[in-house]
Amino acid sequence: MSETRDPSPAITRGLRILDVLERAAGNPQTLSDIARAVGIAKSSASNICAALEAERMIQRVDSGYRLGMRTAELGGSFALQFNQVREFFTVVEADPQLSEHVVQIATRDEVDAIYLARHEGRRHRLGTPLGSRLPLVYCAVGTAMLLREPEDQIAPLLRQDALRPPTSRSSRDAGEIDARIRRAREVGYAVDRGESIEGVHGVAAPLEPWRPGDPPMAIGVALSTDEADDETIERIGAAVLRVAATLTNPLARRPEASA
């Protein structure tokens, strides 16, 4: 069987270059680095990088290339097409419990949670930078997005070959992770006790999609280990549920949720 022909190889290579720079996490990549990672000639990499630079998709610095400002603009536009994200900042800033915390919205991309929006709320940075990925089964926002998934959709994420424990506190036991998801279903919100980022605990609840076709999303709060006692987690969990209800389409709210 012949291989499927790429209808637009230049665009495919350009997207691969962007992927290489994304995975570099801000570390500039030389043309040689890029060409080797994509598997193309250095001259081809140079031509594509020149086109991407002209469109501000990438930026040239002394030691190579990194992602450009246009990618941030596109990311912001992607996030703001969802009603929950547009209202997120106003709602969180007005909430007496959450306004002083780091609060974030994430969406799902296959086995990962991707962070879309962030309310800083405190002087010291905490939590996950925008655009970061964390495994669904370890972070609170990821677990929250799984609460309404059927068991047969969650099972593949819990296979031993699928588990990617990010921290020393991350469980390697599928049964433990499944039990944590079940407990989260009972209270309505998920808790991550340092299993996705060392020294950071998370509390998160799922968000209802406003329109058909909207991706799954969740809202979560980041807490430092020293402040994440059971009482605080319970209080933040209640606040997250309250805000999640506020970010639900008003035409779809249950009467008790809007009372």
One Martini backbone bead per residue (centre of mass of N, CA, C, O) as a GRO file, in nm:
protein
  259
    1MET     BB    1   0.095   0.036   0.024
    2SER     BB    2   0.070   0.356  -0.022
    3GLU     BB    3   0.145   0.653   0.082
    4THR     BB    4   0.023   0.931   0.197
    5ARG     BB    5  -0.012   1.231   0.059
    6ASP     BB    6   0.104   1.540   0.113
    7PRO     BB    7  -0.069   1.833   0.033
    8SER     BB    8   0.126   2.023   0.251
    9PRO     BB    9   0.446   2.020   0.341
   10ALA     BB   10   0.508   2.310   0.440
   11ILE     BB   11   0.294   2.320   0.662
   12THR     BB   12   0.380   2.070   0.816
   13ARG     BB   13   0.665   2.176   0.883
   14GLY     BB   14   0.576   2.430   1.030
   15LEU     BB   15   0.424   2.281   1.258
   16ARG     BB   16   0.672   2.122   1.356
   17ILE     BB   17   0.833   2.367   1.440
   18LEU     BB   18   0.636   2.466   1.653
   19ASP     BB   19   0.655   2.209   1.822
   20VAL     BB   20   0.954   2.228   1.890
   21LEU     BB   21   0.932   2.506   2.037
   22GLU     BB   22   0.734   2.420   2.250
   23ARG     BB   23   0.914   2.183   2.374
   24ALA     BB   24   1.151   2.391   2.455
   25ALA     BB   25   1.046   2.600   2.671
   26GLY     BB   26   1.211   2.878   2.554
   27ASN     BB   27   1.445   2.742   2.417
   28PRO     BB   28   1.648   2.809   2.188
   29GLN     BB   29   1.665   2.718   1.835
   30THR     BB   30   1.841   2.606   1.596
   31LEU     BB   31   1.852   2.517   1.275
   32SER     BB   32   1.977   2.244   1.336
   33ASP     BB   33   1.777   2.153   1.544
   34ILE     BB   34   1.524   2.175   1.367
   35ALA     BB   35   1.608   1.996   1.129
   36ARG     BB   36   1.652   1.740   1.298
   37ALA     BB   37   1.366   1.719   1.431
   38VAL     BB   38   1.207   1.721   1.144
   39GLY     BB   39   1.378   1.603   0.891
   40ILE     BB   40   1.544   1.839   0.741
   41ALA     BB   41   1.689   2.065   0.574
   42LYS     BB   42   1.842   2.355   0.654
   43SER     BB   43   1.732   2.520   0.414
   44SER     BB   44   1.435   2.458   0.467
   45ALA     BB   45   1.424   2.567   0.753
   46SER     BB   46   1.500   2.858   0.676
   47ASN     BB   47   1.255   2.921   0.494
   48ILE     BB   48   1.031   2.863   0.702
   49CYS     BB   49   1.131   3.053   0.927
   50ALA     BB   50   1.103   3.311   0.761
   51ALA     BB   51   0.794   3.293   0.731
   52LEU     BB   52   0.724   3.277   1.035
   53GLU     BB   53   0.861   3.545   1.112
   54ALA     BB   54   0.689   3.734   0.930
   55GLU     BB   55   0.420   3.628   1.107
   56ARG     BB   56   0.509   3.601   1.424
   57MET     BB   57   0.542   3.290   1.511
   58ILE     BB   58   0.844   3.363   1.526
   59GLN     BB   59   1.167   3.425   1.696
   60ARG     BB   60   1.467   3.593   1.675
   61VAL     BB   61   1.768   3.512   1.833
   62ASP     BB   62   2.093   3.477   1.905
   63SER     BB   63   2.043   3.136   1.955
   64GLY     BB   64   1.768   3.154   1.769
   65TYR     BB   65   1.448   3.010   1.820
   66ARG     BB   66   1.112   3.118   1.904
   67LEU     BB   67   0.825   3.190   1.996
   68GLY     BB   68   0.577   3.409   1.905
   69MET     BB   69   0.329   3.644   1.954
   70ARG     BB   70   0.109   3.514   1.772
   71THR     BB   71   0.058   3.262   1.947
   72ALA     BB   72  -0.072   3.419   2.181
   73GLU     BB   73  -0.305   3.540   2.022
   74LEU     BB   74  -0.430   3.270   1.937
   75GLY     BB   75  -0.469   3.153   2.220
   76GLY     BB   76  -0.659   3.377   2.318
   77SER     BB   77  -0.877   3.337   2.100
   78PHE     BB   78  -0.946   3.050   2.168
   79ALA     BB   79  -1.041   3.096   2.464
   80LEU     BB   80  -1.257   3.342   2.399
   81GLN     BB   81  -1.477   3.152   2.249
   82PHE     BB   82  -1.551   3.095   2.547
   83ASN     BB   83  -1.768   3.188   2.786
   84GLN     BB   84  -1.620   3.106   3.048
   85VAL     BB   85  -1.360   3.268   2.990
   86ARG     BB   86  -1.483   3.552   2.961
   87GLU     BB   87  -1.612   3.537   3.270
   88PHE     BB   88  -1.394   3.444   3.471
   89PHE     BB   89  -1.256   3.706   3.580
   90THR     BB   90  -1.502   3.849   3.699
   91VAL     BB   91  -1.598   3.623   3.891
   92VAL     BB   92  -1.337   3.581   4.057
   93GLU     BB   93  -1.291   3.879   4.154
   94ALA     BB   94  -1.586   3.868   4.312
   95ASP     BB   95  -1.479   3.641   4.491
   96PRO     BB   96  -1.400   3.605   4.827
   97GLN     BB   97  -1.242   3.324   4.810
   98LEU     BB   98  -1.076   3.341   4.511
   99SER     BB   99  -0.932   3.623   4.454
  100GLU     BB  100  -0.656   3.530   4.632
  101HIS     BB  101  -0.611   3.317   4.410
  102VAL     BB  102  -0.512   3.068   4.205
  103VAL     BB  103  -0.691   3.060   3.892
  104GLN     BB  104  -0.803   2.804   3.655
  105ILE     BB  105  -0.831   2.706   3.310
  106ALA     BB  106  -0.910   2.394   3.149
  107THR     BB  107  -0.842   2.155   2.896
  108ARG     BB  108  -0.873   1.890   2.665
  109ASP     BB  109  -0.597   1.665   2.533
  110GLU     BB  110  -0.669   1.375   2.563
  111VAL     BB  111  -0.436   1.301   2.828
  112ASP     BB  112  -0.454   1.616   2.872
  113ALA     BB  113  -0.406   1.923   3.031
  114ILE     BB  114  -0.486   2.262   2.931
  115TYR     BB  115  -0.396   2.590   2.989
  116LEU     BB  116  -0.592   2.901   2.933
  117ALA     BB  117  -0.645   3.044   3.223
  118ARG     BB  118  -0.548   3.326   3.461
  119HIS     BB  119  -0.564   3.398   3.807
  120GLU     BB  120  -0.351   3.515   4.028
  121GLY     BB  121  -0.413   3.652   4.342
  122ARG     BB  122  -0.090   3.664   4.397
  123ARG     BB  123   0.242   3.725   4.447
  124HIS     BB  124   0.309   3.426   4.432
  125ARG     BB  125   0.383   3.194   4.227
  126LEU     BB  126   0.144   2.946   4.107
  127GLY     BB  127   0.131   2.667   3.938
  128THR     BB  128   0.040   2.687   3.586
  129PRO     BB  129   0.124   2.771   3.295
  130LEU     BB  130   0.027   2.872   3.013
  131GLY     BB  131   0.002   2.582   2.800
  132SER     BB  132   0.023   2.363   2.980
  133ARG     BB  133   0.088   2.016   3.062
  134LEU     BB  134  -0.117   1.754   3.216
  135PRO     BB  135  -0.213   1.480   3.348
  136LEU     BB  136  -0.531   1.401   3.410
  137VAL     BB  137  -0.491   1.188   3.663
  138TYR     BB  138  -0.321   1.416   3.848
  139CYS     BB  139  -0.488   1.661   3.804
  140ALA     BB  140  -0.759   1.833   3.903
  141VAL     BB  141  -0.873   1.928   3.627
  142GLY     BB  142  -0.856   1.652   3.494
  143THR     BB  143  -1.034   1.494   3.688
  144ALA     BB  144  -1.285   1.674   3.655
  145MET     BB  145  -1.324   1.594   3.347
  146LEU     BB  146  -1.382   1.276   3.437
  147LEU     BB  147  -1.651   1.262   3.609
  148ARG     BB  148  -1.845   1.222   3.328
  149GLU     BB  149  -1.708   0.971   3.252
  150PRO     BB  150  -1.697   0.673   3.150
  151GLU     BB  151  -1.529   0.396   3.241
  152ASP     BB  152  -1.430   0.309   2.947
  153GLN     BB  153  -1.274   0.595   2.913
  154ILE     BB  154  -1.074   0.568   3.165
  155ALA     BB  155  -0.918   0.296   3.158
  156PRO     BB  156  -0.682   0.369   2.952
  157LEU     BB  157  -0.549   0.583   3.159
  158LEU     BB  158  -0.478   0.330   3.379
  159ARG     BB  159  -0.264   0.210   3.245
  160GLN     BB  160   0.062   0.146   3.296
  161ASP     BB  161   0.156   0.262   3.005
  162ALA     BB  162  -0.003   0.553   3.068
  163LEU     BB  163   0.149   0.627   3.311
  164ARG     BB  164   0.283   0.970   3.422
  165PRO     BB  165   0.457   1.045   3.682
  166PRO     BB  166   0.555   1.370   3.797
  167THR     BB  167   0.580   1.280   4.104
  168SER     BB  168   0.641   1.140   4.418
  169ARG     BB  169   0.309   1.151   4.475
  170SER     BB  170   0.243   0.977   4.246
  171SER     BB  171   0.049   0.737   4.148
  172ARG     BB  172   0.090   0.380   4.034
  173ASP     BB  173  -0.214   0.310   4.109
  174ALA     BB  174  -0.508   0.253   3.956
  175GLY     BB  175  -0.694   0.210   4.203
  176GLU     BB  176  -0.634   0.480   4.344
  177ILE     BB  177  -0.723   0.665   4.114
  178ASP     BB  178  -1.011   0.560   4.091
  179ALA     BB  179  -1.091   0.631   4.385
  180ARG     BB  180  -1.048   0.938   4.351
  181ILE     BB  181  -1.267   0.975   4.137
  182ARG     BB  182  -1.504   0.869   4.310
  183ARG     BB  183  -1.481   1.080   4.536
  184ALA     BB  184  -1.523   1.325   4.352
  185ARG     BB  185  -1.812   1.256   4.267
  186GLU     BB  186  -1.941   1.287   4.551
  187VAL     BB  187  -1.850   1.613   4.586
  188GLY     BB  188  -1.773   1.750   4.276
  189TYR     BB  189  -1.458   1.748   4.341
  190ALA     BB  190  -1.110   1.777   4.290
  191VAL     BB  191  -0.794   1.636   4.420
  192ASP     BB  192  -0.446   1.755   4.439
  193ARG     BB  193  -0.160   1.622   4.629
  194GLY     BB  194   0.111   1.679   4.453
  195GLU     BB  195   0.082   1.501   4.165
  196SER     BB  196   0.178   1.735   3.943
  197ILE     BB  197   0.316   1.937   4.160
  198GLU     BB  198   0.548   2.029   4.356
  199GLY     BB  199   0.391   2.185   4.634
  200VAL     BB  200   0.101   2.146   4.485
  201HIS     BB  201  -0.239   2.204   4.523
  202GLY     BB  202  -0.566   2.091   4.403
  203VAL     BB  203  -0.891   2.241   4.307
  204ALA     BB  204  -1.173   2.100   4.114
  205ALA     BB  205  -1.420   2.173   3.852
  206PRO     BB  206  -1.652   2.130   3.632
  207LEU     BB  207  -1.766   2.247   3.314
  208GLU     BB  208  -2.023   2.352   3.134
  209PRO     BB  209  -2.125   2.352   2.832
  210TRP     BB  210  -2.281   2.589   2.621
  211ARG     BB  211  -2.209   2.432   2.354
  212PRO     BB  212  -2.202   2.247   2.100
  213GLY     BB  213  -1.854   2.144   2.084
  214ASP     BB  214  -1.744   2.202   2.336
  215PRO     BB  215  -1.502   2.158   2.541
  216PRO     BB  216  -1.370   2.037   2.803
  217MET     BB  217  -1.385   2.185   3.138
  218ALA     BB  218  -1.198   2.347   3.413
  219ILE     BB  219  -1.181   2.462   3.755
  220GLY     BB  220  -0.892   2.587   3.947
  221VAL     BB  221  -0.695   2.564   4.252
  222ALA     BB  222  -0.397   2.685   4.398
  223LEU     BB  223  -0.194   2.530   4.659
  224SER     BB  224  -0.004   2.518   4.910
  225THR     BB  225   0.092   2.285   5.130
  226ASP     BB  226   0.067   2.468   5.401
  227GLU     BB  227  -0.261   2.539   5.315
  228ALA     BB  228  -0.373   2.223   5.254
  229ASP     BB  229  -0.600   2.163   5.438
  230ASP     BB  230  -0.900   2.020   5.484
  231GLU     BB  231  -1.061   2.280   5.537
  232THR     BB  232  -0.962   2.440   5.291
  233ILE     BB  233  -1.045   2.241   5.071
  234GLU     BB  234  -1.347   2.247   5.137
  235ARG     BB  235  -1.385   2.552   5.094
  236ILE     BB  236  -1.277   2.563   4.801
  237GLY     BB  237  -1.468   2.356   4.683
  238ALA     BB  238  -1.726   2.524   4.728
  239ALA     BB  239  -1.631   2.769   4.559
  240VAL     BB  240  -1.590   2.622   4.291
  241LEU     BB  241  -1.881   2.530   4.259
  242ARG     BB  242  -2.005   2.813   4.257
  243VAL     BB  243  -1.852   2.921   4.009
  244ALA     BB  244  -1.931   2.701   3.810
  245ALA     BB  245  -2.233   2.775   3.820
  246THR     BB  246  -2.193   3.067   3.710
  247LEU     BB  247  -2.049   2.944   3.431
  248THR     BB  248  -2.320   2.859   3.351
  249ASN     BB  249  -2.563   2.844   3.150
  250PRO     BB  250  -2.849   3.013   3.230
  251LEU     BB  251  -3.045   2.820   3.053
  252ALA     BB  252  -2.921   2.546   3.221
  253ARG     BB  253  -2.999   2.602   3.496
  254ARG     BB  254  -3.080   2.519   3.792
  255PRO     BB  255  -3.274   2.655   4.029
  256GLU     BB  256  -3.074   2.593   4.276
  257ALA     BB  257  -2.814   2.728   4.137
  258SER     BB  258  -2.962   3.036   4.123
  259ALA     BB  259  -3.051   3.091   4.436
   0.00000   0.00000   0.00000
